[in-house]
Amino acid sequence: MTGQQQAEALRREIWQIANRVRGAVDGWDFKQFVLGALFYRFISENFTKYIEGGDESINYAGMSDADIPDEAKVDAIKTKGYFIYPSQLFENVVKTASKNDSLNTELAEIFSAIEASASGYPSEQDLIGLFADFDTTSNRLGNTVKQKNERLTEVLKGVESVNLKFDENEGDLFGDAYEFLISNYAANAGKSGGEFFTPTHVSKLIAKLALHKQKSVNKIYDPAAGSGSLLLQAKDEFDKHIIEDGFFGQEINYTTYNLARMNMFLHNINYDKFNIQHGNTLEDPHFGDDKPFDAIVSNPPYSVKWKGADDPTLINDERFAPAGVLAPKSKADFAFVLHALHYLSAKGRAAIVCFPGIFYRGGAEQKIRKYLVDNNYIESVIALAPNLFFGTTIAVTILVLAKNKTDTAVQFIDATGEGFFRKGVNINIMDDRHIAEIMRMFDSKENVPHLAETVSYGKIADAEYNLSVSAYVEPKDTREVVDIKELNSKIVSTVARIDELRSDIDAIVAEIEA
């Protein structure tokens, strides 16, 4: 069995277990228990591996809590960001889970203790509230304590049964399992699925665009982080880059914010290399002291409402003031774009997924487009195929921003055709070859008939700053080509034949009547 086949088999196993342990509870509502248990197992095994340090004579899980010296605890927290006593480890809790009448309360105490272990240390903000959504008292687990404990035991034993290892040769199995589960939950969550997870294939394209030809980046930022999938896809690109200060993001939904923080840990990103904050990016932005960022990736919510002009102080906000106008209250898309632009470094690049309507509508959005074009901030506008995301079938557009352009032209790429995706089960999929072709056109900036056009500033200004790809890239004429001369010849021949048949019929009728 190949590595890919093993990975697929493992994913099928994980999903079967996730469905089995949830019982009659909707998977979307039950996701935090499965994901939380997977995370609990991961940090337990990760911590054990750190403590044992490869010394086979040490069995941390078999030690007594009283045998752990305080100095070892302090050192561990400074390095890993948290501390777990032997009795609190996943493997020890799951051993006695089925016989533990106090399982739900003991789990709650363990989670609280792990979070509290970081109190007063630099990792405190990365741990606080991390297990908040793993509510061991939730009625989703059952109406009685006994029912809750039985369901918790099922979840713990289900996660225990998954064949995950801390072996460098096995790859990032925990992170892959977590991403796979999130992806499947998103695929089955309807419209809300797209709000917390960007499909891997789209994430890969966005990451490649933001990091293109940057030999080093100081840090990467996502102002609408969701579960962190976009930031983590960029991690693969970072293997080829030098990154100094890590991963930054802000997320408005508290449950999703916790998923993102867990996701960072599960992908072996230490607490001192990520900073995920909770809050409304447009109204309460974080990281003002951390900007600028060399790479920004984002898939913000499409056309959500925001305060806009209802808050008179926003027009003086340094993010929005330069444009001289605020994004419409009913459509915050350009507010996210201007926010990202403000946080972008002079040498960096931002790749942002946008609702296509913002590229041609009038009013405030047209004025913002004018500001962006006049100041030469737009590098490329890339139209993607429909149905690439969970929860929506629309064909979205990627806006690429840069502050270090060497000319004033804007590139438009039409990647909506069949050559840029294949049909998937629930959504369309961009394979690596599709992404590679888009990146090839993005890199070259060459004109490709019906696919890519680099347009002068003057032409865009004359078009009243319409930035729709269809306004500049002429679609291929797929209508059948008709040879008029040949068609006329056939018509003449047909008419002559009809006249001949009429004559024959007339002759036959005349003969009969005679």
GROMACS .gro file of C-alpha atoms in nm, residues 53-475:
model
  423
   53GLY     CA    1   1.332   1.309   2.510
   54GLY     CA    2   1.387   0.979   2.333
   55ASP     CA    3   1.511   0.805   2.650
   56GLU     CA    4   1.345   0.461   2.651
   57SER     CA    5   1.415   0.423   3.021
   58ILE     CA    6   1.169   0.701   3.100
   59ASN     CA    7   0.798   0.623   3.113
   60TYR     CA    8   0.628   0.953   3.185
   61ALA     CA    9   0.275   0.808   3.177
   62GLY     CA   10   0.374   0.563   3.450
   63MET     CA   11   0.510   0.826   3.688
   64SER     CA   12   0.334   0.969   3.990
   65ASP     CA   13   0.228   1.333   3.977
   66ALA     CA   14   0.412   1.386   4.308
   67ASP     CA   15   0.740   1.278   4.148
   68ILE     CA   16   0.746   1.575   3.908
   69PRO     CA   17   0.976   1.852   4.041
   70ASP     CA   18   0.859   2.213   4.013
   71GLU     CA   19   1.164   2.317   3.811
   72ALA     CA   20   1.080   2.055   3.546
   73LYS     CA   21   0.727   2.193   3.529
   74VAL     CA   22   0.853   2.550   3.481
   75ASP     CA   23   1.098   2.446   3.210
   76ALA     CA   24   0.826   2.254   3.027
   77ILE     CA   25   0.583   2.545   3.032
   78LYS     CA   26   0.848   2.784   2.902
   79THR     CA   27   0.924   2.548   2.615
   80LYS     CA   28   0.590   2.386   2.527
   81GLY     CA   29   0.359   2.655   2.661
   82TYR     CA   30   0.163   2.424   2.893
   83PHE     CA   31   0.204   2.139   3.142
   84ILE     CA   32   0.027   1.804   3.177
   85TYR     CA   33   0.073   1.578   3.480
   86PRO     CA   34   0.097   1.201   3.416
   87SER     CA   35  -0.249   1.140   3.562
   88GLN     CA   36  -0.393   1.400   3.322
   89LEU     CA   37  -0.256   1.238   3.005
   90PHE     CA   38  -0.504   1.117   2.746
   91GLU     CA   39  -0.376   0.758   2.760
   92ASN     CA   40  -0.424   0.736   3.138
   93VAL     CA   41  -0.770   0.892   3.132
   94VAL     CA   42  -0.896   0.667   2.852
   95LYS     CA   43  -0.776   0.353   3.034
   96THR     CA   44  -1.030   0.397   3.313
   97ALA     CA   45  -1.291   0.600   3.126
   98SER     CA   46  -1.555   0.326   3.104
   99LYS     CA   47  -1.544   0.269   3.484
  100ASN     CA   48  -1.510   0.633   3.587
  101ASP     CA   49  -1.841   0.765   3.724
  102SER     CA   50  -1.686   1.113   3.746
  103LEU     CA   51  -1.538   1.120   3.397
  104ASN     CA   52  -1.717   1.433   3.277
  105THR     CA   53  -1.620   1.642   3.580
  106GLU     CA   54  -1.264   1.508   3.588
  107LEU     CA   55  -1.215   1.591   3.220
  108ALA     CA   56  -1.340   1.943   3.283
  109GLU     CA   57  -1.090   1.977   3.569
  110ILE     CA   58  -0.804   1.845   3.353
  111PHE     CA   59  -0.880   2.086   3.071
  112SER     CA   60  -0.901   2.373   3.317
  113ALA     CA   61  -0.569   2.270   3.474
  114ILE     CA   62  -0.391   2.252   3.138
  115GLU     CA   63  -0.512   2.601   3.050
  116ALA     CA   64  -0.423   2.733   3.397
  117SER     CA   65  -0.071   2.590   3.376
  118ALA     CA   66   0.020   2.871   3.137
  119SER     CA   67  -0.102   3.144   3.372
  120GLY     CA   68   0.166   3.408   3.415
  121TYR     CA   69   0.375   3.274   3.126
  122PRO     CA   70   0.410   3.408   2.769
  123SER     CA   71   0.182   3.132   2.639
  124GLU     CA   72  -0.110   3.230   2.862
  125GLN     CA   73  -0.312   3.399   2.587
  126ASP     CA   74  -0.260   3.103   2.354
  127LEU     CA   75  -0.405   2.858   2.609
  128ILE     CA   76  -0.678   3.052   2.785
  129GLY     CA   77  -1.026   2.925   2.691
  130LEU     CA   78  -0.882   2.669   2.451
  131PHE     CA   79  -1.111   2.389   2.572
  132ALA     CA   80  -1.416   2.611   2.618
  133ASP     CA   81  -1.616   2.434   2.347
  134PHE     CA   82  -1.538   2.085   2.482
  135ASP     CA   83  -1.827   2.117   2.726
  136THR     CA   84  -1.840   1.794   2.925
  137THR     CA   85  -2.174   1.900   3.078
  138SER     CA   86  -2.345   1.956   2.742
  139ASN     CA   87  -2.684   1.795   2.685
  140ARG     CA   88  -2.559   1.691   2.341
  141LEU     CA   89  -2.372   1.421   2.532
  142GLY     CA   90  -2.687   1.302   2.708
  143ASN     CA   91  -2.943   1.410   2.965
  144THR     CA   92  -2.788   1.231   3.264
  145VAL     CA   93  -2.435   1.214   3.399
  146LYS     CA   94  -2.426   0.843   3.315
  147GLN     CA   95  -2.522   0.913   2.953
  148LYS     CA   96  -2.267   1.192   2.930
  149ASN     CA   97  -1.992   0.967   3.061
  150GLU     CA   98  -2.086   0.687   2.823
  151ARG     CA   99  -2.074   0.921   2.522
  152LEU     CA  100  -1.745   1.078   2.639
  153THR     CA  101  -1.597   0.730   2.674
  154GLU     CA  102  -1.707   0.646   2.319
  155VAL     CA  103  -1.540   0.962   2.188
  156LEU     CA  104  -1.215   0.906   2.378
  157LYS     CA  105  -1.190   0.539   2.282
  158GLY     CA  106  -1.279   0.621   1.923
  159VAL     CA  107  -0.999   0.877   1.900
  160GLU     CA  108  -0.764   0.636   2.080
  161SER     CA  109  -0.828   0.371   1.815
  162VAL     CA  110  -0.707   0.591   1.528
  163ASN     CA  111  -0.362   0.478   1.415
  164LEU     CA  112  -0.169   0.803   1.464
  165LYS     CA  113   0.200   0.808   1.550
  166PHE     CA  114   0.468   1.054   1.649
  167ASP     CA  115   0.709   0.919   1.392
  168GLU     CA  116   0.888   1.163   1.164
  169ASN     CA  117   0.855   0.911   0.881
  170GLU     CA  118   0.477   0.907   0.922
  171GLY     CA  119   0.443   1.273   0.834
  172ASP     CA  120   0.215   1.524   1.002
  173LEU     CA  121  -0.057   1.268   1.075
  174PHE     CA  122  -0.232   1.451   1.358
  175GLY     CA  123  -0.247   1.774   1.162
  176ASP     CA  124  -0.367   1.593   0.852
  177ALA     CA  125  -0.636   1.411   1.049
  178TYR     CA  126  -0.758   1.736   1.205
  179GLU     CA  127  -0.769   1.914   0.868
  180PHE     CA  128  -0.952   1.621   0.712
  181LEU     CA  129  -1.215   1.621   0.985
  182ILE     CA  130  -1.266   1.998   0.960
  183SER     CA  131  -1.296   1.970   0.582
  184ASN     CA  132  -1.560   1.698   0.609
  185TYR     CA  133  -1.755   1.884   0.875
  186ALA     CA  134  -1.747   2.192   0.651
  187ALA     CA  135  -1.863   1.993   0.349
  188ASN     CA  136  -2.164   1.867   0.546
  189ALA     CA  137  -2.246   2.191   0.727
  190GLY     CA  138  -2.428   2.371   0.445
  191LYS     CA  139  -2.376   2.744   0.408
  192SER     CA  140  -2.192   2.782   0.739
  193GLY     CA  141  -1.918   2.541   0.629
  194GLY     CA  142  -1.755   2.801   0.408
  195GLU     CA  143  -1.739   3.044   0.697
  196PHE     CA  144  -1.470   2.854   0.884
  197PHE     CA  145  -1.283   2.647   0.626
  198THR     CA  146  -1.127   2.732   0.290
  199PRO     CA  147  -1.082   2.416   0.078
  200THR     CA  148  -0.721   2.303   0.050
  201HIS     CA  149  -0.695   2.350  -0.324
  202VAL     CA  150  -0.804   2.715  -0.305
  203SER     CA  151  -0.584   2.773   0.000
  204LYS     CA  152  -0.286   2.642  -0.193
  205LEU     CA  153  -0.343   2.889  -0.477
  206ILE     CA  154  -0.390   3.183  -0.240
  207ALA     CA  155  -0.074   3.093  -0.045
  208LYS     CA  156   0.129   3.061  -0.364
  209LEU     CA  157   0.008   3.400  -0.485
  210ALA     CA  158   0.090   3.576  -0.157
  211LEU     CA  159   0.435   3.418  -0.129
  212HIS     CA  160   0.533   3.427  -0.495
  213LYS     CA  161   0.906   3.502  -0.539
  214GLN     CA  162   0.945   3.627  -0.183
  215LYS     CA  163   1.279   3.487  -0.069
  216SER     CA  164   1.191   3.556   0.292
  217VAL     CA  165   0.888   3.679   0.481
  218ASN     CA  166   0.872   3.830   0.826
  219LYS     CA  167   0.528   3.681   0.907
  220ILE     CA  168   0.195   3.589   0.754
  221TYR     CA  169  -0.147   3.725   0.851
  222ASP     CA  170  -0.511   3.635   0.793
  223PRO     CA  171  -0.762   3.899   0.911
  224ALA     CA  172  -1.051   3.650   0.886
  225ALA     CA  173  -0.867   3.337   0.999
  226GLY     CA  174  -1.152   3.086   1.031
  227SER     CA  175  -1.005   2.755   1.147
  228GLY     CA  176  -0.658   2.861   1.031
  229SER     CA  177  -0.662   2.649   0.714
  230LEU     CA  178  -0.532   2.930   0.493
  231LEU     CA  179  -0.244   3.012   0.724
  232LEU     CA  180  -0.152   2.646   0.755
  233GLN     CA  181  -0.158   2.586   0.382
  234ALA     CA  182   0.099   2.861   0.359
  235LYS     CA  183   0.311   2.664   0.607
  236ASP     CA  184   0.396   2.425   0.323
  237GLU     CA  185   0.534   2.719   0.127
  238PHE     CA  186   0.731   2.836   0.429
  239ASP     CA  187   0.939   2.520   0.409
  240LYS     CA  188   1.098   2.692   0.113
  241HIS     CA  189   1.121   3.032   0.278
  242ILE     CA  190   1.269   3.194   0.583
  243ILE     CA  191   1.002   3.305   0.829
  244GLU     CA  192   1.090   3.520   1.124
  245ASP     CA  193   0.790   3.584   1.344
  246GLY     CA  194   0.526   3.328   1.255
  247PHE     CA  195   0.152   3.314   1.195
  248PHE     CA  196  -0.101   3.582   1.288
  249GLY     CA  197  -0.478   3.586   1.255
  250GLN     CA  198  -0.804   3.721   1.394
  251GLU     CA  199  -1.139   3.541   1.402
  252ILE     CA  200  -1.478   3.674   1.512
  253ASN     CA  201  -1.646   3.341   1.597
  254TYR     CA  202  -1.524   3.207   1.932
  255THR     CA  203  -1.566   2.838   1.849
  256THR     CA  204  -1.381   2.881   1.521
  257TYR     CA  205  -1.115   3.085   1.698
  258ASN     CA  206  -1.051   2.789   1.927
  259LEU     CA  207  -1.037   2.553   1.628
  260ALA     CA  208  -0.770   2.776   1.474
  261ARG     CA  209  -0.555   2.774   1.788
  262MET     CA  210  -0.584   2.397   1.819
  263ASN     CA  211  -0.499   2.367   1.452
  264MET     CA  212  -0.174   2.556   1.506
  265PHE     CA  213  -0.065   2.324   1.787
  266LEU     CA  214  -0.166   2.017   1.588
  267HIS     CA  215   0.059   2.126   1.302
  268ASN     CA  216   0.354   2.152   1.542
  269ILE     CA  217   0.359   2.530   1.540
  270ASN     CA  218   0.478   2.624   1.888
  271TYR     CA  219   0.294   2.887   2.091
  272ASP     CA  220   0.569   3.144   2.033
  273LYS     CA  221   0.529   3.113   1.655
  274PHE     CA  222   0.158   3.193   1.628
  275ASN     CA  223  -0.075   3.461   1.756
  276ILE     CA  224  -0.446   3.407   1.692
  277GLN     CA  225  -0.680   3.665   1.844
  278HIS     CA  226  -1.057   3.672   1.894
  279GLY     CA  227  -1.263   3.971   1.784
  280ASN     CA  228  -1.417   4.177   1.507
  281THR     CA  229  -1.136   4.265   1.266
  282LEU     CA  230  -1.311   4.568   1.117
  283GLU     CA  231  -1.431   4.725   1.442
  284ASP     CA  232  -1.172   4.599   1.693
  285PRO     CA  233  -0.854   4.516   1.497
  286HIS     CA  234  -0.555   4.349   1.664
  287PHE     CA  235  -0.188   4.348   1.559
  288GLY     CA  236  -0.157   4.721   1.499
  289ASP     CA  237   0.184   4.703   1.665
  290ASP     CA  238   0.283   4.393   1.469
  291LYS     CA  239   0.224   4.526   1.118
  292PRO     CA  240   0.339   4.540   0.846
  293PHE     CA  241   0.315   4.183   0.717
  294ASP     CA  242   0.505   4.051   0.416
  295ALA     CA  243   0.231   3.799   0.331
  296ILE     CA  244  -0.145   3.832   0.380
  297VAL     CA  245  -0.397   3.564   0.286
  298SER     CA  246  -0.770   3.591   0.340
  299ASN     CA  247  -1.112   3.457   0.251
  300PRO     CA  248  -1.333   3.707   0.437
  301PRO     CA  249  -1.712   3.666   0.458
  302TYR     CA  250  -1.886   3.780   0.142
  303SER     CA  251  -2.091   4.100   0.160
  304VAL     CA  252  -2.157   4.095   0.535
  305LYS     CA  253  -2.302   4.395   0.712
  306TRP     CA  254  -2.085   4.623   0.923
  307LYS     CA  255  -2.118   4.960   1.100
  308GLY     CA  256  -1.977   5.160   0.811
  309ALA     CA  257  -2.113   5.514   0.797
  310ASP     CA  258  -2.318   5.456   1.114
  311ASP     CA  259  -1.990   5.501   1.303
  312PRO     CA  260  -1.857   5.849   1.211
  313THR     CA  261  -1.516   5.769   1.360
  314LEU     CA  262  -1.445   5.502   1.098
  315ILE     CA  263  -1.390   5.752   0.818
  316ASN     CA  264  -1.092   5.881   1.019
  317ASP     CA  265  -0.958   5.531   1.080
  318GLU     CA  266  -0.610   5.506   0.926
  319ARG     CA  267  -0.716   5.194   0.737
  320PHE     CA  268  -1.007   5.359   0.557
  321ALA     CA  269  -0.929   5.733   0.555
  322PRO     CA  270  -0.692   5.727   0.252
  323ALA     CA  271  -0.973   5.602   0.026
  324GLY     CA  272  -1.194   5.890   0.135
  325VAL     CA  273  -1.501   5.670   0.156
  326LEU     CA  274  -1.624   5.371   0.356
  327ALA     CA  275  -1.745   5.043   0.214
  328PRO     CA  276  -2.129   5.023   0.211
  329LYS     CA  277  -2.291   4.920   0.538
  330SER     CA  278  -2.452   4.620   0.371
  331LYS     CA  279  -2.135   4.508   0.194
  332ALA     CA  280  -1.812   4.509   0.399
  333ASP     CA  281  -1.600   4.342   0.129
  334PHE     CA  282  -1.386   4.646   0.051
  335ALA     CA  283  -1.347   4.722   0.422
  336PHE     CA  284  -1.157   4.392   0.452
  337VAL     CA  285  -0.954   4.478   0.140
  338LEU     CA  286  -0.853   4.819   0.278
  339HIS     CA  287  -0.774   4.665   0.616
  340ALA     CA  288  -0.541   4.413   0.449
  341LEU     CA  289  -0.378   4.684   0.238
  342HIS     CA  290  -0.303   4.889   0.549
  343TYR     CA  291  -0.138   4.589   0.717
  344LEU     CA  292   0.067   4.498   0.410
  345SER     CA  293   0.441   4.571   0.399
  346ALA     CA  294   0.609   4.767   0.121
  347LYS     CA  295   0.760   4.449  -0.024
  348GLY     CA  296   0.479   4.209   0.049
  349ARG     CA  297   0.172   4.078  -0.128
  350ALA     CA  298  -0.188   4.011  -0.024
  351ALA     CA  299  -0.418   3.756  -0.191
  352ILE     CA  300  -0.785   3.801  -0.097
  353VAL     CA  301  -1.093   3.606  -0.206
  354CYS     CA  302  -1.367   3.852  -0.305
  355PHE     CA  303  -1.731   3.852  -0.409
  356PRO     CA  304  -1.733   3.940  -0.782
  357GLY     CA  305  -1.991   4.217  -0.749
  358ILE     CA  306  -1.745   4.453  -0.582
  359PHE     CA  307  -1.545   4.478  -0.905
  360TYR     CA  308  -1.816   4.646  -1.114
  361ARG     CA  309  -2.074   4.806  -0.884
  362GLY     CA  310  -2.092   5.185  -0.860
  363GLY     CA  311  -2.109   5.419  -0.562
  364ALA     CA  312  -1.861   5.384  -0.276
  365GLU     CA  313  -1.718   5.063  -0.417
  366GLN     CA  314  -1.629   5.234  -0.744
  367LYS     CA  315  -1.455   5.513  -0.552
  368ILE     CA  316  -1.252   5.258  -0.355
  369ARG     CA  317  -1.154   5.083  -0.679
  370LYS     CA  318  -1.041   5.419  -0.816
  371TYR     CA  319  -0.827   5.476  -0.507
  372LEU     CA  320  -0.667   5.132  -0.539
  373VAL     CA  321  -0.594   5.170  -0.912
  374ASP     CA  322  -0.480   5.533  -0.897
  375ASN     CA  323  -0.231   5.441  -0.624
  376ASN     CA  324  -0.112   5.134  -0.815
  377TYR     CA  325  -0.192   4.879  -0.546
  378ILE     CA  326  -0.362   4.615  -0.765
  379GLU     CA  327  -0.136   4.357  -0.925
  380SER     CA  328  -0.388   4.100  -1.051
  381VAL     CA  329  -0.757   4.016  -1.060
  382ILE     CA  330  -0.821   3.642  -1.106
  383ALA     CA  331  -1.169   3.501  -1.178
  384LEU     CA  332  -1.210   3.142  -1.055
  385ALA     CA  333  -1.452   2.869  -1.157
  386PRO     CA  334  -1.788   2.832  -0.980
  387ASN     CA  335  -1.859   2.597  -0.689
  388LEU     CA  336  -1.504   2.576  -0.552
  389PHE     CA  337  -1.608   2.654  -0.193
  390PHE     CA  338  -1.830   2.492   0.068
  391GLY     CA  339  -2.166   2.659   0.115
  392THR     CA  340  -2.175   2.865  -0.206
  393THR     CA  341  -2.176   2.792  -0.576
  394ILE     CA  342  -2.073   3.140  -0.694
  395ALA     CA  343  -1.763   3.198  -0.903
  396VAL     CA  344  -1.542   3.413  -0.680
  397THR     CA  345  -1.249   3.637  -0.768
  398ILE     CA  346  -0.904   3.666  -0.610
  399LEU     CA  347  -0.767   4.016  -0.570
  400VAL     CA  348  -0.387   4.039  -0.547
  401LEU     CA  349  -0.247   4.354  -0.386
  402ALA     CA  350   0.115   4.473  -0.389
  403LYS     CA  351   0.287   4.800  -0.298
  404ASN     CA  352   0.607   4.746  -0.496
  405LYS     CA  353   0.482   4.726  -0.855
  406THR     CA  354   0.722   4.841  -1.125
  407ASP     CA  355   0.450   4.948  -1.370
  408THR     CA  356   0.094   5.079  -1.353
  409ALA     CA  357  -0.078   4.801  -1.547
  410VAL     CA  358  -0.320   4.550  -1.394
  411GLN     CA  359  -0.334   4.185  -1.493
  412PHE     CA  360  -0.666   4.007  -1.545
  413ILE     CA  361  -0.687   3.626  -1.556
  414ASP     CA  362  -0.996   3.426  -1.652
  415ALA     CA  363  -0.961   3.086  -1.481
  416THR     CA  364  -1.332   3.004  -1.495
  417GLY     CA  365  -1.316   2.755  -1.780
  418GLU     CA  366  -1.313   2.376  -1.772
  419GLY     CA  367  -0.934   2.374  -1.810
  420PHE     CA  368  -0.899   2.510  -1.457
  421PHE     CA  369  -1.102   2.263  -1.250
  422ARG     CA  370  -1.254   1.918  -1.241
  423LYS     CA  371  -1.585   1.801  -1.102
  424GLY     CA  372  -1.571   1.678  -0.741
  425VAL     CA  373  -1.832   1.509  -0.520
  426ASN     CA  374  -1.965   1.819  -0.345
  427ILE     CA  375  -1.757   2.095  -0.502
  428ASN     CA  376  -1.534   2.152  -0.802
  429ILE     CA  377  -1.163   2.088  -0.748
  430MET     CA  378  -0.851   2.266  -0.872
  431ASP     CA  379  -0.573   2.013  -0.912
  432ASP     CA  380  -0.204   2.102  -0.893
  433ARG     CA  381  -0.187   2.134  -1.273
  434HIS     CA  382  -0.467   2.390  -1.270
  435ILE     CA  383  -0.297   2.591  -0.997
  436ALA     CA  384   0.037   2.567  -1.179
  437GLU     CA  385  -0.115   2.712  -1.497
  438ILE     CA  386  -0.268   3.004  -1.308
  439MET     CA  387   0.066   3.070  -1.137
  440ARG     CA  388   0.248   3.051  -1.471
  441MET     CA  389   0.025   3.323  -1.616
  442PHE     CA  390   0.047   3.528  -1.297
  443ASP     CA  391   0.426   3.512  -1.306
  444SER     CA  392   0.474   3.592  -1.673
  445LYS     CA  393   0.214   3.872  -1.699
  446GLU     CA  394   0.194   3.780  -2.067
  447ASN     CA  395  -0.126   3.817  -2.264
  448VAL     CA  396  -0.290   3.484  -2.346
  449PRO     CA  397  -0.589   3.501  -2.582
  450HIS     CA  398  -0.916   3.444  -2.394
  451LEU     CA  399  -0.730   3.374  -2.066
  452ALA     CA  400  -0.507   3.662  -1.954
  453GLU     CA  401  -0.473   4.029  -2.036
  454THR     CA  402  -0.246   4.291  -1.880
  455VAL     CA  403  -0.432   4.621  -1.907
  456SER     CA  404  -0.294   4.975  -1.893
  457TYR     CA  405  -0.395   5.222  -1.626
  458GLY     CA  406  -0.548   5.450  -1.890
  459LYS     CA  407  -0.778   5.181  -2.025
  460ILE     CA  408  -0.903   5.096  -1.675
  461ALA     CA  409  -0.963   5.465  -1.598
  462ASP     CA  410  -1.152   5.504  -1.927
  463ALA     CA  411  -1.369   5.208  -1.824
  464GLU     CA  412  -1.460   5.399  -1.505
  465TYR     CA  413  -1.248   5.162  -1.295
  466ASN     CA  414  -1.444   4.851  -1.378
  467LEU     CA  415  -1.223   4.565  -1.258
  468SER     CA  416  -1.431   4.271  -1.377
  469VAL     CA  417  -1.218   4.016  -1.559
  470SER     CA  418  -1.487   3.979  -1.827
  471ALA     CA  419  -1.448   4.348  -1.915
  472TYR     CA  420  -1.092   4.291  -2.038
  473VAL     CA  421  -1.050   3.922  -2.123
  474GLU     CA  422  -1.255   3.834  -2.430
  475PRO     CA  423  -1.416   3.493  -2.391
   0.00000   0.00000   0.00000
